[in-house]
Structure formats: C-alpha cells, structure tokens
Amino acid sequence: MSITAMPHTWPTVVHMLADAARIAPDHEALVCEDERLNYRQYVACVAGLARHLQSMGAREGTRVALVMGNSLDIAIATLGVQAAGAQVVPLNPAYTASELTPILADADATIILHDTAVAPTVQAALPSPAPQCIAVGNGGERFTRWQHQHELVSQLPLPEPQQLSTLQYTGGTTGLPKGVSLAHDAVAINIGQREALLPTRVEAERVLAITPLFHVYAVAMGLYLAAGCRGTLVILPRYHPQAVLDTIAAERITLMSGSPTIFIGLMACAGFSQARLDTLRLCSSGSSALSEETLKRWEAATGCVVCEGYGQTEAGPVLAYNPSDGPRRPGTVGVPVPDTCIEIVDVDTGVQVLPVGEIGEIRAKGPQIMREYRNRPDETAQALRHGWLYTGDIGSFDDDGFLTIRDRKKDMVIVSGFNVYPREIEEVLYGHPSVIEAAVVGVPDDYRGERLIASVVCREATLPQALQQWLEPQLVKYKWPAEMRVVAELPKTAVGKIDKKQLRLELIAAGQPQATFTGDTP
C-alpha cells in the first residue's frame, strides 16, 4: 500500500496557530477543568508570552526549558517559546534534582518555566550561572493573563522554518538522556504527513490530552493535532481512568490518543461498562506496542476503531500509521507516511536491505528527521548515516507494505546463540485470557549467555505453570522463558510505558526466582 498525497502544511506550528486565530477566532481552542480559551484568546496569550520571553533574552539560538505538568499554561508556553524564536525544551516535572541536573546543564537554557510545586527541585538542579526562572501556577505566574489583550493577536512573532523548534530529551534507557534537536519545518511537515493517514475534520474535533504534554507523543497527537484542524484540545491535569471516562462524555470527545497502559486501565475501571463513549470516532495508540488482544477488546467494547502507529522522538515523531479511512492491519503499525522511505536492513552492518518478510533494523529517511543529538556528535553520526535515521527498532514488512515492530534492537536477547525478540513472547502471553500486562527481558546467564524472564500481571489468580503451558505449544523451545513470574504490577516510566530497563535491573539485583516457575531452556 502506498500513500503519496500530503495535505497542506504550514511553515511552522506558530503559523498554523496564527491561521486558526485568523479563520476561527471564536472557536473553542483549549479546555482544562473550569478554564476555557477560544483561538483569539489562545493566540493573544502565546503572543504575550513570546514578547515577554524575548524581553528576557529568548531568541534564535537560545533554549527555554519547561518543567510543567498538564495545564493551559504548558500549551501556551510550548508555542510561546517557539514564537519567541527560541527552542522549547519540555522536561518531566516528576524528575528528581539528580535527574534534572545533567539535562539542564546540557540544555544550557536561558530561561526555565516551571510549576510552583517543583520550584525546590528546579532550584536544586540549576547549573551555574543560573538561568532566569519563572514559577507558574498557584502562587506564581499565569500565562493566561494576556487572554483579553486582543491587539496582541496581530503581534504574534513568526519564526523561520529552518530555525530549531524543539529540544526533546529521550527517555535515557541506555544512559543519560539525549537531546533531540528538531527544526520548525520538520515538525510542521510531520503534522501534514500524519494528516494524510489520520485525517481530521476542520473545526469539528474535540481532542483529549491524557498523556503528559512534556512528551513528544502528546504534543504531536494532541497539542499540534488540535490546532491544525482548528479543533478543541481538552487537557486532563492528571490521568485517572474514571476522570477520562467522565471527560469523554462531558466534553463530547471525538479523538483520543493513548498508550497500551491507558487502554488496559480504562477497560479495567469499574465505571467502564456504564461509560458514554459514543462520541469517540477514533483512538490512536503509540508510545509502545499495543497487543492485538488489547486492541480487539477495546474495539469490541466501545465500537471505536484504534489505529496503531509508529515513530520516535528522532523522527519528528511520526513515521507510520494504520490509515483511519483505509485498510487497517491489527498487529502492525501501518504504512509509511508520505515523503518517507522506510527500509529493513541487516542488524550487523545496517547496509544490506532485506526482502519482504525478513526481520531486521528499521531505518528511515524523510523531511521530519531530527537535525542532531545536542552535544553528541559521535552518537549523531551513529544514528544518522548516509542520509538515513537508524532507529534501533527491529521490524519487518509484509507483502502489502504494512510494517510490524518486532522489538527494540537493544532488547534483543541472545539465548544459546539464538536471537530472541521478547515482544513475540509477550504477544503470545497477551493471548491468554487472564493476562493484563506482560514483559519479557533477558538477564545474564553463565551457561546460555542470557536467559529469558517473563513477568506477567493477571486479572485473576493464575499459576505461572498455567502461563508456561499456554506458551510452550506456540513457540520453539529456545524462546521459552526460563522463569515465569506472576506479579502485582510492572514498573512504568513517566509516560506509562513498561520500564524494561528498571525491570531488568530489579531482576538482576534479586538474583533468584521469586515464587516463579523455572523452565528448562536449551
């Protein structure tokens, strides 16, 4: 399947927002709890903040960090920094001082905008000399204060497409987080690329922002998506399953982006069976792999289609999606977005292009790809080779051009000389009627090199032996976990992904099986 046509794109997302205010000034733009802004007010706030930041030294070549949770203020701040000409640096407000310190040092921000609640943490993490700080929220500044200064709408600064837009720090699963530099044109083009596969309806969408707006996924599939179609972005300050269900009904939500953890959590919520979800017309899933079983359960329960996609911070972020108006293939992440070439190459050299059906590393080429890793020339050169982004993900194409993600390259486990991709084992486990979540990791083993350990969360009492018996007929013996653990919960990252790095460290530290079934792998 080939998608070639791409809808209109803007020079930058700030131009996109300016168009929305010009065409639909009175249309509702942002909602968070009891606060509501239309597009005229939204742009006035963005312009007012941009001018204020410029007076403090924000300009091209500088960076402004955001250490903020979900609110109207972070939506305004994200676009206000970009309008000022600076690079926005969104950071997790749950970080500790020790986690923030190296990131703030690397980012070298001129200004830091942070929630008042995290002021002590930010102060403890400041580099020397310290940047200027603005506390936001209760007892601090509010970026909504310009909402009634309508004259500011015409004074919105517009950055150049080639300027740097965003410095997004990756999760740091292989060490200290790396800062991904994205240009304005890359970010804006990616909105149009996504729109080709998941088209929106102009001034008719009500988009729910569940996941944190410091994360690239929520920004692309929430903040930018809503402004691009002149829709309404409804922001939840914090995730709670019942609050999500109530908000979908109260705010007549039409589009929702989530992660596997969110879909699983919503279906497990006591109020799910009574929830009014009839306004939902499309859900999208990203951030981590959605099991086919979870997708089918959600669609059967709600009647709302889930389109799974694929991307990463380094790719602006969207690379592929299952089309909402065309053939979908559950279990895959769809087809490449327009103007994007994706190839599967051998894992060892990254040079040999593999045929359809064979598994290898995914590499991508397109206008949405990152400029560089900040201050990481060696790692930039490793990721960007011969015009290609080497994603570090393992996948394959089928005959119709649909891409399936098999695993992360770094998550591949070598058991007795055999390459094993944990996601394949997890998919089998998800097929068991009791399984809610599953994670398989490899730990060092003197005999096999590595051994597989499966950790599973179940909705009812289930013996590890029963899970092992379910799995064994479906997989070759070297893919059988040496240990099967039934656990109460799995460690999660700030954006709700299963944290396999933390899980692996915990298992290595524990050293011994914890009330598990121990299998016998080769």
Coordinates of C-alpha atoms in Angstrom, one line a residue:
M1 CA 0.0 0.0 0.0
S2 CA 1.4 3.4 -0.9
I3 CA 0.3 6.8 0.4
T4 CA 1.7 9.7 -1.7
A5 CA -0.6 12.7 -1.3
M6 CA 0.1 15.0 1.6
P7 CA -2.3 17.8 2.8
H8 CA -1.3 21.4 3.2
T9 CA 1.4 22.1 5.7
W10 CA 2.5 25.3 7.4
P11 CA 6.0 26.8 7.6
T12 CA 5.9 26.3 11.4
V13 CA 3.4 25.4 14.0
V14 CA 3.2 29.0 15.1
H15 CA 2.0 29.9 11.6
M16 CA -0.6 27.1 12.0
L17 CA -1.9 28.6 15.2
A18 CA -2.0 32.1 13.7
D19 CA -4.1 30.8 10.8
A20 CA -6.5 29.2 13.3
A21 CA -7.0 32.6 15.1
R22 CA -7.5 34.4 11.8
I23 CA -10.0 32.0 10.4
A24 CA -11.9 30.9 13.6
P25 CA -11.1 33.4 16.4
D26 CA -14.2 32.5 18.4
H27 CA -13.9 28.7 18.1
E28 CA -13.1 27.0 21.4
A29 CA -9.4 26.1 21.5
L30 CA -8.3 25.0 24.9
V31 CA -10.1 23.5 27.9
C32 CA -8.7 22.5 31.3
E33 CA -11.0 21.9 34.2
D34 CA -13.0 25.2 34.5
E35 CA -10.8 27.3 32.2
R36 CA -11.6 27.8 28.5
L37 CA -10.0 29.8 25.8
N38 CA -11.0 30.5 22.2
Y39 CA -8.4 30.8 19.4
R40 CA -8.3 34.6 19.7
Q41 CA -7.5 34.3 23.4
Y42 CA -5.1 31.4 22.9
V43 CA -3.0 33.4 20.3
A44 CA -3.1 36.5 22.5
C45 CA -1.6 34.5 25.3
V46 CA 1.0 32.9 23.1
A47 CA 2.0 36.3 21.6
G48 CA 2.1 38.0 25.1
L49 CA 4.3 35.3 26.5
A50 CA 6.5 35.3 23.4
R51 CA 7.1 39.1 23.7
H52 CA 7.8 38.7 27.4
L53 CA 10.3 35.9 26.8
Q54 CA 12.0 38.0 24.1
S55 CA 12.4 40.8 26.6
M56 CA 14.2 38.3 28.9
G57 CA 16.6 37.3 26.2
A58 CA 14.9 34.4 24.4
R59 CA 15.7 34.5 20.7
E60 CA 17.1 32.2 17.9
G61 CA 20.0 30.1 19.3
T62 CA 18.7 30.1 22.8
R63 CA 16.6 27.5 24.7
V64 CA 13.8 27.8 27.2
A65 CA 13.1 24.8 29.4
L66 CA 9.6 23.8 30.6
V67 CA 9.3 21.8 33.8
M68 CA 5.5 21.7 33.9
G69 CA 2.6 19.4 34.1
N70 CA -0.6 19.4 32.1
S71 CA -2.4 22.7 32.1
L72 CA -3.4 25.6 29.8
D73 CA -0.1 27.2 30.8
I74 CA 2.1 24.4 29.2
A75 CA 0.1 24.6 26.0
I76 CA 0.6 28.3 25.8
A77 CA 4.3 28.0 26.9
T78 CA 5.2 25.4 24.2
L79 CA 4.0 27.7 21.4
G80 CA 5.1 30.9 23.1
V81 CA 8.7 29.8 23.3
Q82 CA 8.6 28.7 19.7
A83 CA 7.1 32.1 18.7
A84 CA 9.8 33.9 20.6
G85 CA 12.3 32.2 18.2
A86 CA 13.9 30.0 21.0
Q87 CA 14.0 26.2 21.2
V88 CA 11.5 24.7 23.6
V89 CA 12.9 22.1 26.0
P90 CA 10.0 20.2 27.6
L91 CA 11.0 18.2 30.8
N92 CA 9.2 15.9 33.1
P93 CA 8.1 17.7 36.3
A94 CA 8.4 14.5 38.2
Y95 CA 12.2 14.3 37.7
T96 CA 14.3 14.5 40.8
A97 CA 17.1 17.1 41.1
S98 CA 19.7 14.5 40.3
E99 CA 17.8 13.6 37.1
L100 CA 17.3 17.3 36.1
T101 CA 20.8 18.4 36.8
P102 CA 22.6 16.8 33.8
I103 CA 19.7 17.7 31.4
L104 CA 19.7 21.4 32.5
A105 CA 23.5 21.5 32.2
D106 CA 23.3 20.0 28.7
A107 CA 20.4 22.2 27.5
D108 CA 22.0 25.4 28.7
A109 CA 18.6 27.1 28.9
T110 CA 18.4 30.9 29.1
I111 CA 15.1 30.7 30.9
I112 CA 13.2 28.0 32.8
L113 CA 9.5 28.0 33.2
H114 CA 8.4 25.7 36.0
D115 CA 5.3 24.8 38.1
T116 CA 5.4 26.4 41.6
A117 CA 5.2 22.9 43.1
V118 CA 8.5 21.8 41.7
A119 CA 10.4 25.0 42.5
P120 CA 12.6 23.4 45.2
T121 CA 13.6 20.6 42.8
V122 CA 14.4 23.0 40.0
Q123 CA 16.4 25.3 42.3
A124 CA 18.5 22.3 43.5
A125 CA 19.2 21.3 39.9
L126 CA 20.2 24.7 38.4
P127 CA 23.6 25.0 36.7
S128 CA 26.0 27.8 37.3
P129 CA 25.5 30.6 36.3
A130 CA 21.8 30.1 36.9
P131 CA 19.2 30.9 34.2
Q132 CA 16.2 33.1 34.8
C133 CA 13.3 31.2 36.3
I134 CA 9.5 31.9 36.2
A135 CA 7.3 30.0 38.6
V136 CA 3.9 29.1 37.1
G137 CA 0.6 28.1 38.6
N138 CA -0.7 28.5 42.1
G139 CA 1.0 31.5 43.7
G140 CA 3.0 32.1 40.6
E141 CA 2.6 33.5 37.1
R142 CA -0.3 32.6 34.8
F143 CA 0.2 32.7 31.0
T144 CA -3.5 33.2 30.5
R145 CA -3.1 36.7 31.8
W146 CA -2.9 38.1 28.2
Q147 CA -6.2 36.5 27.0
H148 CA -8.2 39.7 26.8
Q149 CA -5.4 41.7 25.0
H150 CA -6.8 41.0 21.6
E151 CA -4.4 43.5 20.0
L152 CA -1.6 41.0 20.7
V153 CA -3.0 38.6 18.1
S154 CA -1.6 40.7 15.2
Q155 CA 1.7 41.0 17.1
L156 CA 2.4 37.2 17.2
P157 CA 6.1 36.7 16.2
L158 CA 6.6 34.1 13.5
P159 CA 9.8 32.1 13.5
E160 CA 11.7 30.9 10.4
P161 CA 11.1 27.3 9.2
Q162 CA 14.8 26.5 9.3
Q163 CA 15.2 27.6 12.9
L164 CA 15.3 25.0 15.7
S165 CA 11.9 24.4 17.2
T166 CA 12.3 21.7 19.9
L167 CA 14.9 20.1 22.0
Q168 CA 13.3 16.9 23.2
Y169 CA 15.2 14.7 25.6
T170 CA 14.8 11.0 25.1
G171 CA 14.0 8.7 28.0
G172 CA 17.6 7.7 28.6
T173 CA 17.0 4.0 28.5
T174 CA 20.7 3.4 27.5
G175 CA 22.3 6.0 29.8
L176 CA 21.8 9.8 30.3
P177 CA 19.0 11.3 28.1
K178 CA 20.0 12.6 24.7
G179 CA 18.6 15.9 23.5
V180 CA 17.0 15.6 20.0
S181 CA 17.0 18.8 18.0
L182 CA 14.1 19.2 15.6
A183 CA 13.7 22.1 13.2
H184 CA 10.4 24.0 12.7
D185 CA 9.9 22.8 9.2
A186 CA 10.4 19.1 10.3
V187 CA 7.8 19.4 13.0
A188 CA 5.2 21.2 10.7
I189 CA 5.7 18.8 7.8
N190 CA 5.1 15.8 10.2
I191 CA 1.7 17.2 11.0
G192 CA 0.7 17.1 7.4
Q193 CA 2.2 13.6 7.0
R194 CA 0.1 12.3 9.9
E195 CA -2.9 14.0 8.5
A196 CA -2.7 12.0 5.3
L197 CA -3.3 8.8 7.2
L198 CA -5.5 10.0 10.0
P199 CA -7.4 12.9 8.5
T200 CA -9.2 15.3 10.9
R201 CA -12.4 17.3 10.4
V202 CA -12.0 21.1 10.4
E203 CA -13.5 22.8 13.4
A204 CA -15.3 19.5 14.4
E205 CA -12.8 17.6 16.5
R206 CA -12.6 17.6 20.3
V207 CA -9.2 16.1 21.3
L208 CA -8.5 14.6 24.7
A209 CA -5.0 15.1 26.0
I210 CA -4.4 12.3 28.6
T211 CA -0.7 11.8 28.3
P212 CA 1.8 14.4 29.6
L213 CA 2.3 17.4 27.3
F214 CA 6.0 17.4 28.0
H215 CA 6.1 14.2 25.9
V216 CA 6.5 14.3 22.1
Y217 CA 3.6 11.9 21.5
A218 CA 1.1 14.1 23.4
V219 CA 2.3 17.2 21.7
A220 CA 2.1 15.7 18.2
M221 CA -1.2 13.9 18.7
G222 CA -2.8 16.4 20.9
L223 CA -1.5 20.0 21.0
Y224 CA -0.5 20.3 17.4
L225 CA -3.2 18.0 16.0
A226 CA -6.0 20.1 17.6
A227 CA -4.6 23.4 16.4
G228 CA -4.0 22.0 12.9
C229 CA -7.7 21.2 12.4
R230 CA -8.9 24.3 14.5
G231 CA -10.4 21.8 17.0
T232 CA -10.7 21.9 20.8
L233 CA -8.0 20.4 23.0
V234 CA -9.3 19.2 26.3
I235 CA -6.5 18.8 28.8
L236 CA -6.6 16.5 31.8
P237 CA -4.3 17.8 34.5
R238 CA -3.6 14.2 35.7
Y239 CA -4.6 10.8 34.5
H240 CA -7.2 8.8 36.3
P241 CA -9.3 6.2 34.5
Q242 CA -12.7 7.4 35.8
A243 CA -11.8 11.1 35.1
V244 CA -11.0 10.1 31.5
L245 CA -14.4 8.3 31.1
D246 CA -16.3 11.2 32.6
T247 CA -14.5 13.8 30.5
I248 CA -15.1 11.9 27.2
A249 CA -18.9 12.1 28.0
A250 CA -19.0 15.6 29.4
E251 CA -16.8 17.2 26.7
R252 CA -18.1 15.1 23.7
I253 CA -14.6 13.9 22.9
T254 CA -14.1 12.7 19.3
L255 CA -10.4 11.9 19.2
M256 CA -8.2 10.3 21.9
S257 CA -4.6 9.2 21.8
G258 CA -3.4 6.7 24.4
S259 CA -0.9 4.0 25.2
P260 CA -1.4 0.3 25.9
T261 CA -1.4 1.0 29.6
I262 CA -4.2 3.6 29.2
F263 CA -6.4 1.4 27.2
I264 CA -5.9 -1.5 29.6
G265 CA -6.5 0.7 32.6
L266 CA -9.7 2.2 31.2
M267 CA -11.2 -1.2 30.4
A268 CA -10.3 -2.4 34.0
C269 CA -12.0 0.7 35.5
A270 CA -15.2 -0.1 37.5
G271 CA -17.2 2.6 35.5
F272 CA -16.1 1.4 32.1
S273 CA -19.2 -0.7 31.3
Q274 CA -21.5 2.3 32.1
A275 CA -19.4 4.9 30.4
R276 CA -20.8 7.0 27.5
L277 CA -18.2 6.8 24.8
D278 CA -20.5 7.2 21.7
T279 CA -18.9 10.5 20.6
L280 CA -15.5 8.8 20.1
R281 CA -14.8 8.3 16.4
L282 CA -11.1 7.4 16.5
C283 CA -8.5 6.4 19.0
S284 CA -4.8 6.2 18.2
S285 CA -2.2 4.2 20.1
G286 CA 1.5 4.9 20.3
S287 CA 4.4 5.2 22.8
S288 CA 4.8 1.4 23.0
A289 CA 3.5 -1.7 21.3
L290 CA -0.2 -2.4 21.6
S291 CA -1.1 -6.1 21.8
E292 CA -3.6 -7.3 19.2
E293 CA -5.7 -8.8 22.0
T294 CA -6.0 -5.4 23.8
L295 CA -6.9 -3.7 20.5
K296 CA -9.7 -6.2 19.8
R297 CA -11.1 -6.0 23.3
W298 CA -11.2 -2.2 23.2
E299 CA -12.9 -2.1 19.7
A300 CA -15.4 -4.8 20.7
A301 CA -16.3 -2.9 23.9
T302 CA -16.5 0.6 22.5
G303 CA -17.2 0.3 18.8
C304 CA -14.4 2.8 18.3
V305 CA -11.5 2.0 16.0
V306 CA -7.9 2.1 17.3
C307 CA -5.2 2.9 14.7
E308 CA -1.7 2.0 15.9
G309 CA 1.2 4.0 14.6
Y310 CA 4.9 4.1 14.9
G311 CA 7.5 6.8 15.4
Q312 CA 10.2 8.1 17.7
T313 CA 11.5 11.4 19.0
E314 CA 14.2 11.5 16.4
A315 CA 11.6 11.2 13.6
G316 CA 9.5 14.3 14.4
P317 CA 7.9 11.9 15.7
V318 CA 5.5 10.0 13.3
L319 CA 6.9 7.5 10.7
A320 CA 3.9 5.2 10.0
Y321 CA 0.3 4.7 10.9
N322 CA -2.6 2.4 10.1
P323 CA -4.9 4.6 7.9
S324 CA -8.2 5.5 9.6
D325 CA -10.1 5.6 6.3
G326 CA -8.3 2.7 4.5
P327 CA -7.3 -0.9 5.1
R328 CA -6.0 -1.4 8.6
R329 CA -4.0 -4.4 9.8
P330 CA -4.1 -5.0 13.5
G331 CA -0.8 -6.1 14.9
T332 CA 1.1 -3.8 12.6
V333 CA 1.9 -0.1 12.8
G334 CA 0.6 0.6 9.4
V335 CA 2.3 2.1 6.3
P336 CA 4.9 4.9 6.0
V337 CA 3.6 8.4 6.0
P338 CA 4.1 10.4 2.7
D339 CA 7.5 11.5 1.7
T340 CA 9.0 8.9 4.0
C341 CA 11.1 5.9 3.0
I342 CA 11.4 3.0 5.4
E343 CA 13.7 0.1 4.9
I344 CA 14.6 -3.1 6.8
V345 CA 18.3 -3.7 6.9
D346 CA 20.6 -6.4 8.4
V347 CA 21.2 -5.9 12.1
D348 CA 25.0 -6.4 12.0
T349 CA 26.1 -3.8 9.3
G350 CA 22.9 -1.9 8.5
V351 CA 23.8 -1.9 4.8
Q352 CA 22.0 -4.9 3.3
V353 CA 18.4 -4.2 2.5
L354 CA 16.3 -7.2 3.4
P355 CA 13.4 -8.6 1.4
V356 CA 9.7 -8.6 2.4
G357 CA 9.1 -10.8 5.4
E358 CA 12.6 -10.8 6.8
I359 CA 13.3 -9.2 10.2
G360 CA 16.0 -6.5 10.6
E361 CA 16.7 -3.0 11.8
I362 CA 14.3 -0.2 10.7
R363 CA 15.9 2.8 9.0
A364 CA 14.0 5.8 7.8
K365 CA 14.5 8.8 5.5
G366 CA 12.2 11.9 5.3
P367 CA 11.9 15.6 5.9
Q368 CA 10.7 15.1 9.5
I369 CA 14.0 13.6 10.7
M370 CA 16.0 15.3 13.5
R371 CA 18.9 17.7 12.9
E372 CA 21.1 16.1 15.6
Y373 CA 21.6 15.0 19.1
R374 CA 22.7 18.1 21.0
N375 CA 26.4 18.0 22.1
R376 CA 26.6 14.3 20.9
P377 CA 28.5 14.3 17.6
D378 CA 29.5 10.7 17.9
E379 CA 26.0 9.5 18.7
T380 CA 24.6 11.7 16.0
A381 CA 26.9 10.1 13.4
Q382 CA 25.9 6.7 14.6
A383 CA 22.2 7.4 14.3
L384 CA 22.3 9.5 11.1
R385 CA 24.2 7.5 8.4
H386 CA 24.2 8.2 4.6
G387 CA 21.0 10.2 4.9
W388 CA 19.2 7.6 7.0
L389 CA 18.0 7.5 10.6
Y390 CA 18.8 4.2 12.1
T391 CA 16.0 3.8 14.6
G392 CA 17.3 0.9 16.7
D393 CA 14.0 -0.8 16.3
I394 CA 13.6 -4.3 14.8
G395 CA 10.8 -4.9 12.3
S396 CA 9.6 -6.4 9.0
F397 CA 7.3 -5.5 6.1
D398 CA 4.5 -7.8 4.8
D399 CA 3.6 -8.1 1.1
D400 CA 1.2 -5.2 1.3
G401 CA 3.7 -2.7 2.8
F402 CA 2.5 -2.8 6.4
L403 CA 5.2 -2.5 9.0
T404 CA 5.4 -4.7 12.1
I405 CA 7.6 -3.8 15.0
R406 CA 9.3 -6.8 16.5
D407 CA 11.3 -5.2 19.2
R408 CA 14.0 -2.8 20.1
K409 CA 17.4 -3.8 18.9
K410 CA 18.8 -3.3 22.4
D411 CA 16.0 -5.5 23.8
M412 CA 17.0 -8.4 21.6
V413 CA 18.1 -11.3 23.8
I414 CA 20.7 -13.9 22.7
V415 CA 19.9 -17.3 24.2
S416 CA 22.4 -20.1 23.5
G417 CA 23.3 -18.3 20.3
F418 CA 19.7 -17.7 19.1
N419 CA 18.3 -14.2 18.6
V420 CA 15.1 -13.8 20.5
Y421 CA 12.8 -10.8 20.3
P422 CA 10.8 -10.5 23.6
R423 CA 7.8 -8.9 22.0
E424 CA 7.0 -12.1 20.2
I425 CA 6.8 -13.9 23.5
E426 CA 4.7 -11.1 25.1
E427 CA 2.2 -11.3 22.2
V428 CA 1.7 -15.0 22.9
L429 CA 1.2 -14.2 26.6
Y430 CA -1.3 -11.5 25.9
G431 CA -3.4 -14.1 24.1
H432 CA -4.1 -15.8 27.5
P433 CA -7.5 -14.7 28.8
S434 CA -6.1 -13.8 32.3
V435 CA -3.2 -11.7 31.1
I436 CA -3.4 -7.9 31.6
E437 CA 0.3 -7.0 31.0
A438 CA 3.4 -8.9 30.2
A439 CA 7.1 -8.0 29.9
V440 CA 9.9 -10.3 28.9
V441 CA 13.6 -9.4 29.5
G442 CA 16.9 -11.1 29.3
V443 CA 19.4 -11.3 32.2
P444 CA 23.0 -12.6 32.2
D445 CA 23.4 -16.4 32.4
D446 CA 26.7 -18.1 32.6
Y447 CA 25.5 -21.1 30.6
R448 CA 23.2 -19.7 28.0
G449 CA 24.7 -16.2 27.7
E450 CA 21.3 -14.8 28.6
R451 CA 18.1 -16.3 29.9
L452 CA 14.6 -15.0 29.5
I453 CA 12.4 -14.0 32.4
A454 CA 8.7 -13.2 31.9
S455 CA 6.8 -11.0 34.4
V456 CA 3.0 -11.1 34.0
V457 CA 0.1 -9.2 35.6
C458 CA -3.1 -11.1 35.6
R459 CA -6.7 -10.1 36.2
E460 CA -7.4 -13.3 38.2
A461 CA -5.4 -15.8 40.2
T462 CA -3.2 -17.6 37.7
L463 CA -0.4 -20.0 38.3
P464 CA 2.9 -19.4 36.5
Q465 CA 2.7 -23.1 35.3
A466 CA -0.5 -22.4 33.5
L467 CA 1.0 -19.5 31.6
Q468 CA 4.0 -21.6 30.7
Q469 CA 1.7 -24.4 29.5
W470 CA -0.2 -21.8 27.3
L471 CA 3.0 -20.5 25.8
E472 CA 5.1 -23.7 25.1
P473 CA 3.0 -25.1 22.2
Q474 CA 3.2 -21.8 20.4
L475 CA 6.9 -21.1 20.5
V476 CA 10.1 -23.0 19.7
K477 CA 11.9 -24.2 22.9
Y478 CA 14.7 -21.6 22.9
K479 CA 12.1 -18.9 23.2
W480 CA 10.5 -20.3 26.3
P481 CA 11.2 -18.2 29.4
A482 CA 13.5 -19.8 32.0
E483 CA 11.4 -18.1 34.6
M484 CA 7.7 -17.1 34.6
R485 CA 6.6 -14.7 37.3
V486 CA 3.1 -13.6 38.2
V487 CA 3.4 -10.1 39.8
A488 CA 1.0 -7.4 41.1
E489 CA 2.4 -4.7 38.9
L490 CA 5.2 -3.8 36.4
P491 CA 7.4 -0.7 36.7
K492 CA 6.4 2.1 34.5
T493 CA 8.0 5.2 33.0
A494 CA 6.6 8.7 33.5
V495 CA 4.6 8.3 30.3
G496 CA 3.1 4.9 31.1
K497 CA 5.5 2.6 29.2
I498 CA 6.5 -0.6 30.9
D499 CA 10.0 0.2 32.1
K500 CA 12.0 -2.8 31.0
K501 CA 15.3 -1.2 32.0
Q502 CA 14.1 -0.9 35.6
L503 CA 12.6 -4.4 35.5
R504 CA 15.8 -5.9 34.2
L505 CA 17.9 -4.2 36.9
E506 CA 15.5 -5.4 39.6
L507 CA 15.7 -9.0 38.4
I508 CA 19.5 -8.9 38.2
A509 CA 19.6 -7.4 41.7
A510 CA 17.2 -10.0 43.0
G511 CA 19.4 -12.8 41.5
Q512 CA 17.0 -15.6 42.3
P513 CA 13.5 -16.5 41.1
Q514 CA 10.7 -15.0 43.2
A515 CA 8.0 -17.7 43.6
T516 CA 8.2 -18.5 40.0
F517 CA 8.0 -21.4 37.6
T518 CA 11.5 -22.3 36.4
G519 CA 11.6 -23.8 33.0
D520 CA 14.4 -25.6 31.2
T521 CA 15.6 -23.7 28.1
P522 CA 18.5 -25.1 25.9

